[in-house]
Amino acid sequence: SKAKQRVFIDSDNLTDLDLLFDVVRKDVENLVVYLTRDILRRPWCVGEITVAFLTSKAKVTAVLTPSFMAPSTEQMDHLSEYVDQTGCNLSQYGIFLEDHSKVALMKLLDPSTRSVRVDATLQGSAVFEKIVVDLIKGGGPEGAVSGTGQQEKLPPLPPEDGMILISSEPGNIEATAAASILRLKMQEHLLHLSQDSALCLLCDHSSEDLDALSSCTAQARAVIVIL
């Protein structure tokens, strides 16, 4: 990045949770928690949040997506049942859900915690471009809204032949995130190819013209479908 800071995606290393939690404890300065529907059921995510709030000096920012629903009071009181610990028991890492994690999650969900609220009217990868802008600005204690409040019309599909298309479920913010990350990961490996092999996220373009979509797909070099 321009600030020469490393960005770490936790899904890049979920095999060694001791190392993952140690990285959060010692090396992470800013932890961005991308709050989707099931994130607080995932043990490694809950573990990172717990470590960040209770043992590190990391600044935590919550990104609130439209699908996120906070655990109920009863679920917070029974986190060992709420969090799916199949194959991963956090207690073996010294993290106890009903004690440590409950305190951390209450801090995460407190209105005073810095947060960015995603505007559901935004579409495609533009959602994440706006989130980045808001994160750099620092978010807000009451959940600054990321978006314009107006439905933005998506552009038509480009007419180029030989593109690599990435298809994901429209309106599904997790699928869009996965497609956007995949494009970034692939771009550096495709720089040596011609412009005809440009990557195209279908979620960034209008799908109203089915003839154009069919033609674009038929002339694509490859089509990647995220299920």
PDB file of C-alpha atoms in Angstrom:
ATOM      1  CA  SER A   1       0.000   0.000   0.000  1.00  0.00           C
ATOM      2  CA  LYS A   2       0.981   3.657  -0.229  1.00  0.00           C
ATOM      3  CA  ALA A   3       1.473   3.696   3.553  1.00  0.00           C
ATOM      4  CA  LYS A   4       3.701   0.600   3.230  1.00  0.00           C
ATOM      5  CA  GLN A   5       1.598  -1.299   5.751  1.00  0.00           C
ATOM      6  CA  ARG A   6       0.936  -5.006   5.363  1.00  0.00           C
ATOM      7  CA  VAL A   7      -2.637  -6.236   5.123  1.00  0.00           C
ATOM      8  CA  PHE A   8      -3.294  -9.701   6.494  1.00  0.00           C
ATOM      9  CA  ILE A   9      -6.411 -11.761   5.683  1.00  0.00           C
ATOM     10  CA  ASP A  10      -6.911 -14.339   8.417  1.00  0.00           C
ATOM     11  CA  SER A  11      -8.269 -16.946   5.989  1.00  0.00           C
ATOM     12  CA  ASP A  12      -4.744 -17.151   4.529  1.00  0.00           C
ATOM     13  CA  ASN A  13      -3.688 -19.114   7.631  1.00  0.00           C
ATOM     14  CA  LEU A  14      -6.266 -21.101   9.585  1.00  0.00           C
ATOM     15  CA  THR A  15      -4.137 -24.193  10.100  1.00  0.00           C
ATOM     16  CA  ASP A  16      -2.136 -22.887  13.059  1.00  0.00           C
ATOM     17  CA  LEU A  17      -4.449 -20.940  15.374  1.00  0.00           C
ATOM     18  CA  ASP A  18      -1.708 -20.516  17.960  1.00  0.00           C
ATOM     19  CA  LEU A  19       0.279 -18.574  15.364  1.00  0.00           C
ATOM     20  CA  LEU A  20      -2.819 -16.691  14.174  1.00  0.00           C
ATOM     21  CA  PHE A  21      -3.748 -15.512  17.674  1.00  0.00           C
ATOM     22  CA  ASP A  22      -0.109 -14.652  18.382  1.00  0.00           C
ATOM     23  CA  VAL A  23       0.001 -12.468  15.257  1.00  0.00           C
ATOM     24  CA  VAL A  24      -3.115 -10.609  16.452  1.00  0.00           C
ATOM     25  CA  ARG A  25      -1.613 -10.256  19.929  1.00  0.00           C
ATOM     26  CA  LYS A  26       1.806  -8.954  18.880  1.00  0.00           C
ATOM     27  CA  ASP A  27       1.776  -7.659  15.316  1.00  0.00           C
ATOM     28  CA  VAL A  28      -1.677  -6.318  14.427  1.00  0.00           C
ATOM     29  CA  GLU A  29      -2.184  -2.573  14.814  1.00  0.00           C
ATOM     30  CA  ASN A  30      -5.665  -2.409  13.287  1.00  0.00           C
ATOM     31  CA  LEU A  31      -8.179  -5.252  13.245  1.00  0.00           C
ATOM     32  CA  VAL A  32     -11.087  -4.876  10.829  1.00  0.00           C
ATOM     33  CA  VAL A  33     -13.965  -7.205  11.734  1.00  0.00           C
ATOM     34  CA  TYR A  34     -16.151  -7.812   8.686  1.00  0.00           C
ATOM     35  CA  LEU A  35     -19.483  -8.588  10.333  1.00  0.00           C
ATOM     36  CA  THR A  36     -21.553 -10.916   8.171  1.00  0.00           C
ATOM     37  CA  ARG A  37     -24.362 -13.254   9.168  1.00  0.00           C
ATOM     38  CA  ASP A  38     -22.317 -16.119  10.629  1.00  0.00           C
ATOM     39  CA  ILE A  39     -18.976 -14.542  11.511  1.00  0.00           C
ATOM     40  CA  LEU A  40     -19.530 -14.727  15.272  1.00  0.00           C
ATOM     41  CA  ARG A  41     -20.249 -18.452  14.981  1.00  0.00           C
ATOM     42  CA  ARG A  42     -16.748 -19.064  13.603  1.00  0.00           C
ATOM     43  CA  PRO A  43     -14.315 -19.898  16.401  1.00  0.00           C
ATOM     44  CA  TRP A  44     -11.179 -18.397  14.833  1.00  0.00           C
ATOM     45  CA  CYS A  45     -12.998 -15.092  14.264  1.00  0.00           C
ATOM     46  CA  VAL A  46     -14.274 -15.015  17.848  1.00  0.00           C
ATOM     47  CA  GLY A  47     -10.784 -15.929  19.050  1.00  0.00           C
ATOM     48  CA  GLU A  48      -9.172 -13.073  17.103  1.00  0.00           C
ATOM     49  CA  ILE A  49     -11.724 -10.571  18.416  1.00  0.00           C
ATOM     50  CA  THR A  50     -11.173 -11.803  21.963  1.00  0.00           C
ATOM     51  CA  VAL A  51      -7.394 -11.546  21.690  1.00  0.00           C
ATOM     52  CA  ALA A  52      -7.607  -8.087  20.082  1.00  0.00           C
ATOM     53  CA  PHE A  53      -9.784  -6.607  22.812  1.00  0.00           C
ATOM     54  CA  LEU A  54      -8.295  -8.311  25.848  1.00  0.00           C
ATOM     55  CA  THR A  55      -4.581  -8.834  25.207  1.00  0.00           C
ATOM     56  CA  SER A  56      -3.408  -6.553  22.394  1.00  0.00           C
ATOM     57  CA  LYS A  57      -3.232  -2.849  21.616  1.00  0.00           C
ATOM     58  CA  ALA A  58      -4.931  -3.247  18.246  1.00  0.00           C
ATOM     59  CA  LYS A  59      -7.546  -0.711  17.229  1.00  0.00           C
ATOM     60  CA  VAL A  60     -10.729  -2.573  16.310  1.00  0.00           C
ATOM     61  CA  THR A  61     -13.169  -1.372  13.652  1.00  0.00           C
ATOM     62  CA  ALA A  62     -16.405  -3.201  12.864  1.00  0.00           C
ATOM     63  CA  VAL A  63     -17.783  -3.275   9.326  1.00  0.00           C
ATOM     64  CA  LEU A  64     -21.518  -3.915   9.610  1.00  0.00           C
ATOM     65  CA  THR A  65     -23.016  -5.615   6.559  1.00  0.00           C
ATOM     66  CA  PRO A  66     -26.771  -5.897   5.859  1.00  0.00           C
ATOM     67  CA  SER A  67     -26.797  -9.634   6.677  1.00  0.00           C
ATOM     68  CA  PHE A  68     -25.331  -9.240  10.164  1.00  0.00           C
ATOM     69  CA  MET A  69     -27.527  -9.951  13.177  1.00  0.00           C
ATOM     70  CA  ALA A  70     -26.019  -9.588  16.638  1.00  0.00           C
ATOM     71  CA  PRO A  71     -26.416 -12.552  19.010  1.00  0.00           C
ATOM     72  CA  SER A  72     -29.364 -12.284  21.355  1.00  0.00           C
ATOM     73  CA  THR A  73     -28.873 -11.878  25.107  1.00  0.00           C
ATOM     74  CA  GLU A  74     -29.568 -15.583  25.568  1.00  0.00           C
ATOM     75  CA  GLN A  75     -27.074 -16.529  22.863  1.00  0.00           C
ATOM     76  CA  MET A  76     -24.446 -14.274  24.445  1.00  0.00           C
ATOM     77  CA  ASP A  77     -25.027 -16.063  27.763  1.00  0.00           C
ATOM     78  CA  HIS A  78     -24.475 -19.443  26.063  1.00  0.00           C
ATOM     79  CA  LEU A  79     -21.667 -18.743  23.609  1.00  0.00           C
ATOM     80  CA  SER A  80     -20.339 -22.293  23.893  1.00  0.00           C
ATOM     81  CA  GLU A  81     -23.545 -23.392  22.147  1.00  0.00           C
ATOM     82  CA  TYR A  82     -23.749 -20.424  19.769  1.00  0.00           C
ATOM     83  CA  VAL A  83     -20.182 -20.691  18.434  1.00  0.00           C
ATOM     84  CA  ASP A  84     -19.538 -23.704  16.207  1.00  0.00           C
ATOM     85  CA  GLN A  85     -16.484 -25.300  17.798  1.00  0.00           C
ATOM     86  CA  THR A  86     -16.537 -28.407  15.647  1.00  0.00           C
ATOM     87  CA  GLY A  87     -12.877 -29.290  15.221  1.00  0.00           C
ATOM     88  CA  CYS A  88     -11.699 -26.234  17.172  1.00  0.00           C
ATOM     89  CA  ASN A  89     -12.131 -25.804  20.932  1.00  0.00           C
ATOM     90  CA  LEU A  90     -10.997 -22.321  21.902  1.00  0.00           C
ATOM     91  CA  SER A  91     -10.413 -23.317  25.521  1.00  0.00           C
ATOM     92  CA  GLN A  92      -7.275 -25.174  24.432  1.00  0.00           C
ATOM     93  CA  TYR A  93      -5.881 -21.760  23.442  1.00  0.00           C
ATOM     94  CA  GLY A  94      -6.788 -20.262  26.807  1.00  0.00           C
ATOM     95  CA  ILE A  95      -9.889 -18.538  25.436  1.00  0.00           C
ATOM     96  CA  PHE A  96     -13.094 -19.207  27.364  1.00  0.00           C
ATOM     97  CA  LEU A  97     -16.260 -18.188  25.567  1.00  0.00           C
ATOM     98  CA  GLU A  98     -18.564 -17.432  28.493  1.00  0.00           C
ATOM     99  CA  ASP A  99     -15.879 -15.322  30.158  1.00  0.00           C
ATOM    100  CA  HIS A 100     -13.271 -13.800  27.842  1.00  0.00           C
ATOM    101  CA  SER A 101     -15.190 -13.854  24.551  1.00  0.00           C
ATOM    102  CA  LYS A 102     -18.437 -12.545  25.995  1.00  0.00           C
ATOM    103  CA  VAL A 103     -16.636  -9.455  27.292  1.00  0.00           C
ATOM    104  CA  ALA A 104     -14.870  -8.950  23.955  1.00  0.00           C
ATOM    105  CA  LEU A 105     -18.033  -9.335  21.871  1.00  0.00           C
ATOM    106  CA  MET A 106     -19.904  -6.901  24.088  1.00  0.00           C
ATOM    107  CA  LYS A 107     -17.121  -4.386  23.471  1.00  0.00           C
ATOM    108  CA  LEU A 108     -17.210  -5.072  19.725  1.00  0.00           C
ATOM    109  CA  LEU A 109     -20.970  -4.482  19.550  1.00  0.00           C
ATOM    110  CA  ASP A 110     -20.949  -1.451  21.830  1.00  0.00           C
ATOM    111  CA  PRO A 111     -21.997   1.751  19.977  1.00  0.00           C
ATOM    112  CA  SER A 112     -18.774   3.438  21.125  1.00  0.00           C
ATOM    113  CA  THR A 113     -16.637   1.033  19.051  1.00  0.00           C
ATOM    114  CA  ARG A 114     -15.491   2.474  15.717  1.00  0.00           C
ATOM    115  CA  SER A 115     -17.625   1.124  12.911  1.00  0.00           C
ATOM    116  CA  VAL A 116     -18.614   1.473   9.276  1.00  0.00           C
ATOM    117  CA  ARG A 117     -22.119   0.481   8.200  1.00  0.00           C
ATOM    118  CA  VAL A 118     -22.383  -0.733   4.607  1.00  0.00           C
ATOM    119  CA  ASP A 119     -25.113   0.907   2.566  1.00  0.00           C
ATOM    120  CA  ALA A 120     -27.223  -1.847   0.977  1.00  0.00           C
ATOM    121  CA  THR A 121     -27.936   0.355  -2.050  1.00  0.00           C
ATOM    122  CA  LEU A 122     -24.356   0.046  -3.299  1.00  0.00           C
ATOM    123  CA  GLN A 123     -23.645  -2.785  -5.732  1.00  0.00           C
ATOM    124  CA  GLY A 124     -20.699  -4.898  -6.805  1.00  0.00           C
ATOM    125  CA  SER A 125     -17.102  -4.249  -5.821  1.00  0.00           C
ATOM    126  CA  ALA A 126     -17.903  -0.543  -5.402  1.00  0.00           C
ATOM    127  CA  VAL A 127     -19.155  -1.565  -1.959  1.00  0.00           C
ATOM    128  CA  PHE A 128     -15.610  -2.404  -0.897  1.00  0.00           C
ATOM    129  CA  GLU A 129     -14.004   0.600  -2.547  1.00  0.00           C
ATOM    130  CA  LYS A 130     -16.267   2.802  -0.432  1.00  0.00           C
ATOM    131  CA  ILE A 131     -15.571   0.742   2.706  1.00  0.00           C
ATOM    132  CA  VAL A 132     -11.829   1.292   2.186  1.00  0.00           C
ATOM    133  CA  VAL A 133     -12.361   5.048   1.927  1.00  0.00           C
ATOM    134  CA  ASP A 134     -14.397   5.051   5.146  1.00  0.00           C
ATOM    135  CA  LEU A 135     -11.878   2.862   6.977  1.00  0.00           C
ATOM    136  CA  ILE A 136      -9.042   5.200   6.040  1.00  0.00           C
ATOM    137  CA  LYS A 137     -11.117   8.078   7.372  1.00  0.00           C
ATOM    138  CA  GLY A 138     -11.411   6.173  10.636  1.00  0.00           C
ATOM    139  CA  GLY A 139     -15.063   5.160  10.759  1.00  0.00           C
ATOM    140  CA  GLY A 140     -17.353   6.548  13.438  1.00  0.00           C
ATOM    141  CA  PRO A 141     -18.557   5.636  16.916  1.00  0.00           C
ATOM    142  CA  GLU A 142     -22.152   5.267  15.767  1.00  0.00           C
ATOM    143  CA  GLY A 143     -21.531   3.410  12.540  1.00  0.00           C
ATOM    144  CA  ALA A 144     -20.817   5.803   9.696  1.00  0.00           C
ATOM    145  CA  VAL A 145     -22.852   4.796   6.662  1.00  0.00           C
ATOM    146  CA  SER A 146     -20.796   3.754   3.657  1.00  0.00           C
ATOM    147  CA  GLY A 147     -22.725   4.776   0.566  1.00  0.00           C
ATOM    148  CA  THR A 148     -24.740   7.472  -1.099  1.00  0.00           C
ATOM    149  CA  GLY A 149     -28.238   6.353  -0.137  1.00  0.00           C
ATOM    150  CA  GLN A 150     -29.133   6.191  -3.841  1.00  0.00           C
ATOM    151  CA  GLN A 151     -29.301   3.121  -6.049  1.00  0.00           C
ATOM    152  CA  GLU A 152     -26.400   3.303  -8.501  1.00  0.00           C
ATOM    153  CA  LYS A 153     -26.990   1.966 -12.000  1.00  0.00           C
ATOM    154  CA  LEU A 154     -24.448  -0.632 -13.069  1.00  0.00           C
ATOM    155  CA  PRO A 155     -22.712  -0.186 -16.451  1.00  0.00           C
ATOM    156  CA  PRO A 156     -23.343  -2.659 -19.295  1.00  0.00           C
ATOM    157  CA  LEU A 157     -20.968  -5.520 -19.953  1.00  0.00           C
ATOM    158  CA  PRO A 158     -17.863  -4.562 -21.956  1.00  0.00           C
ATOM    159  CA  PRO A 159     -17.847  -5.849 -25.558  1.00  0.00           C
ATOM    160  CA  GLU A 160     -14.296  -7.267 -25.444  1.00  0.00           C
ATOM    161  CA  ASP A 161     -13.603 -10.855 -26.489  1.00  0.00           C
ATOM    162  CA  GLY A 162     -11.394 -13.261 -24.561  1.00  0.00           C
ATOM    163  CA  MET A 163     -12.042 -11.914 -21.082  1.00  0.00           C
ATOM    164  CA  ILE A 164     -11.909 -13.993 -17.904  1.00  0.00           C
ATOM    165  CA  LEU A 165     -15.313 -13.681 -16.253  1.00  0.00           C
ATOM    166  CA  ILE A 166     -15.876 -14.148 -12.524  1.00  0.00           C
ATOM    167  CA  SER A 167     -19.495 -14.927 -11.692  1.00  0.00           C
ATOM    168  CA  SER A 168     -20.996 -14.665  -8.202  1.00  0.00           C
ATOM    169  CA  GLU A 169     -24.470 -14.349  -6.724  1.00  0.00           C
ATOM    170  CA  PRO A 170     -25.749 -10.787  -7.278  1.00  0.00           C
ATOM    171  CA  GLY A 171     -26.555  -8.986  -4.050  1.00  0.00           C
ATOM    172  CA  ASN A 172     -24.650 -11.490  -1.902  1.00  0.00           C
ATOM    173  CA  ILE A 173     -21.998  -9.357  -0.210  1.00  0.00           C
ATOM    174  CA  GLU A 174     -19.925 -12.357   0.924  1.00  0.00           C
ATOM    175  CA  ALA A 175     -19.873 -13.787  -2.599  1.00  0.00           C
ATOM    176  CA  THR A 176     -18.945 -10.358  -3.967  1.00  0.00           C
ATOM    177  CA  ALA A 177     -16.120 -10.122  -1.423  1.00  0.00           C
ATOM    178  CA  ALA A 178     -14.813 -13.543  -2.462  1.00  0.00           C
ATOM    179  CA  ALA A 179     -14.992 -12.581  -6.158  1.00  0.00           C
ATOM    180  CA  SER A 180     -13.170  -9.295  -5.507  1.00  0.00           C
ATOM    181  CA  ILE A 181     -10.374 -11.001  -3.556  1.00  0.00           C
ATOM    182  CA  LEU A 182     -10.034 -13.650  -6.274  1.00  0.00           C
ATOM    183  CA  ARG A 183      -9.677 -10.945  -8.923  1.00  0.00           C
ATOM    184  CA  LEU A 184      -6.940  -9.213  -6.913  1.00  0.00           C
ATOM    185  CA  LYS A 185      -5.108 -12.501  -6.384  1.00  0.00           C
ATOM    186  CA  MET A 186      -5.305 -13.369 -10.085  1.00  0.00           C
ATOM    187  CA  GLN A 187      -4.373  -9.973 -11.512  1.00  0.00           C
ATOM    188  CA  GLU A 188      -0.710 -10.166 -10.551  1.00  0.00           C
ATOM    189  CA  HIS A 189      -0.406 -13.527 -12.326  1.00  0.00           C
ATOM    190  CA  LEU A 190      -2.094 -12.277 -15.493  1.00  0.00           C
ATOM    191  CA  LEU A 191      -0.042  -9.124 -16.074  1.00  0.00           C
ATOM    192  CA  HIS A 192       2.024 -10.861 -18.726  1.00  0.00           C
ATOM    193  CA  LEU A 193      -1.065 -11.742 -20.780  1.00  0.00           C
ATOM    194  CA  SER A 194      -2.634  -9.494 -23.381  1.00  0.00           C
ATOM    195  CA  GLN A 195      -5.394  -6.982 -22.684  1.00  0.00           C
ATOM    196  CA  ASP A 196      -7.804  -9.486 -24.211  1.00  0.00           C
ATOM    197  CA  SER A 197      -7.419 -11.523 -21.037  1.00  0.00           C
ATOM    198  CA  ALA A 198      -8.767  -8.795 -18.776  1.00  0.00           C
ATOM    199  CA  LEU A 199     -10.614  -9.913 -15.650  1.00  0.00           C
ATOM    200  CA  CYS A 200     -14.259  -8.959 -15.371  1.00  0.00           C
ATOM    201  CA  LEU A 201     -16.502  -9.211 -12.326  1.00  0.00           C
ATOM    202  CA  LEU A 202     -20.017  -9.825 -13.585  1.00  0.00           C
ATOM    203  CA  CYS A 203     -21.430  -8.358 -10.357  1.00  0.00           C
ATOM    204  CA  ASP A 204     -19.995  -4.980 -11.452  1.00  0.00           C
ATOM    205  CA  HIS A 205     -22.148  -4.924 -14.597  1.00  0.00           C
ATOM    206  CA  SER A 206     -25.808  -4.919 -15.439  1.00  0.00           C
ATOM    207  CA  SER A 207     -27.313  -8.335 -16.175  1.00  0.00           C
ATOM    208  CA  GLU A 208     -30.527  -6.922 -17.661  1.00  0.00           C
ATOM    209  CA  ASP A 209     -29.394  -7.552 -21.249  1.00  0.00           C
ATOM    210  CA  LEU A 210     -29.407 -11.353 -21.393  1.00  0.00           C
ATOM    211  CA  ASP A 211     -28.275 -11.376 -25.026  1.00  0.00           C
ATOM    212  CA  ALA A 212     -25.168  -9.351 -24.114  1.00  0.00           C
ATOM    213  CA  LEU A 213     -24.492 -11.630 -21.156  1.00  0.00           C
ATOM    214  CA  SER A 214     -24.836 -14.728 -23.317  1.00  0.00           C
ATOM    215  CA  SER A 215     -22.542 -13.284 -25.997  1.00  0.00           C
ATOM    216  CA  CYS A 216     -19.948 -12.151 -23.466  1.00  0.00           C
ATOM    217  CA  THR A 217     -19.923 -15.588 -21.832  1.00  0.00           C
ATOM    218  CA  ALA A 218     -19.642 -17.419 -25.149  1.00  0.00           C
ATOM    219  CA  GLN A 219     -16.630 -15.308 -26.184  1.00  0.00           C
ATOM    220  CA  ALA A 220     -14.869 -15.435 -22.828  1.00  0.00           C
ATOM    221  CA  ARG A 221     -11.491 -17.102 -22.416  1.00  0.00           C
ATOM    222  CA  ALA A 222     -12.743 -18.650 -19.162  1.00  0.00           C
ATOM    223  CA  VAL A 223     -15.676 -18.367 -16.763  1.00  0.00           C
ATOM    224  CA  ILE A 224     -15.126 -18.801 -13.015  1.00  0.00           C
ATOM    225  CA  VAL A 225     -18.260 -19.429 -10.963  1.00  0.00           C
ATOM    226  CA  ILE A 226     -18.200 -18.854  -7.195  1.00  0.00           C
ATOM    227  CA  LEU A 227     -20.760 -21.141  -5.592  1.00  0.00           C
TER     228      LEU A 227
END
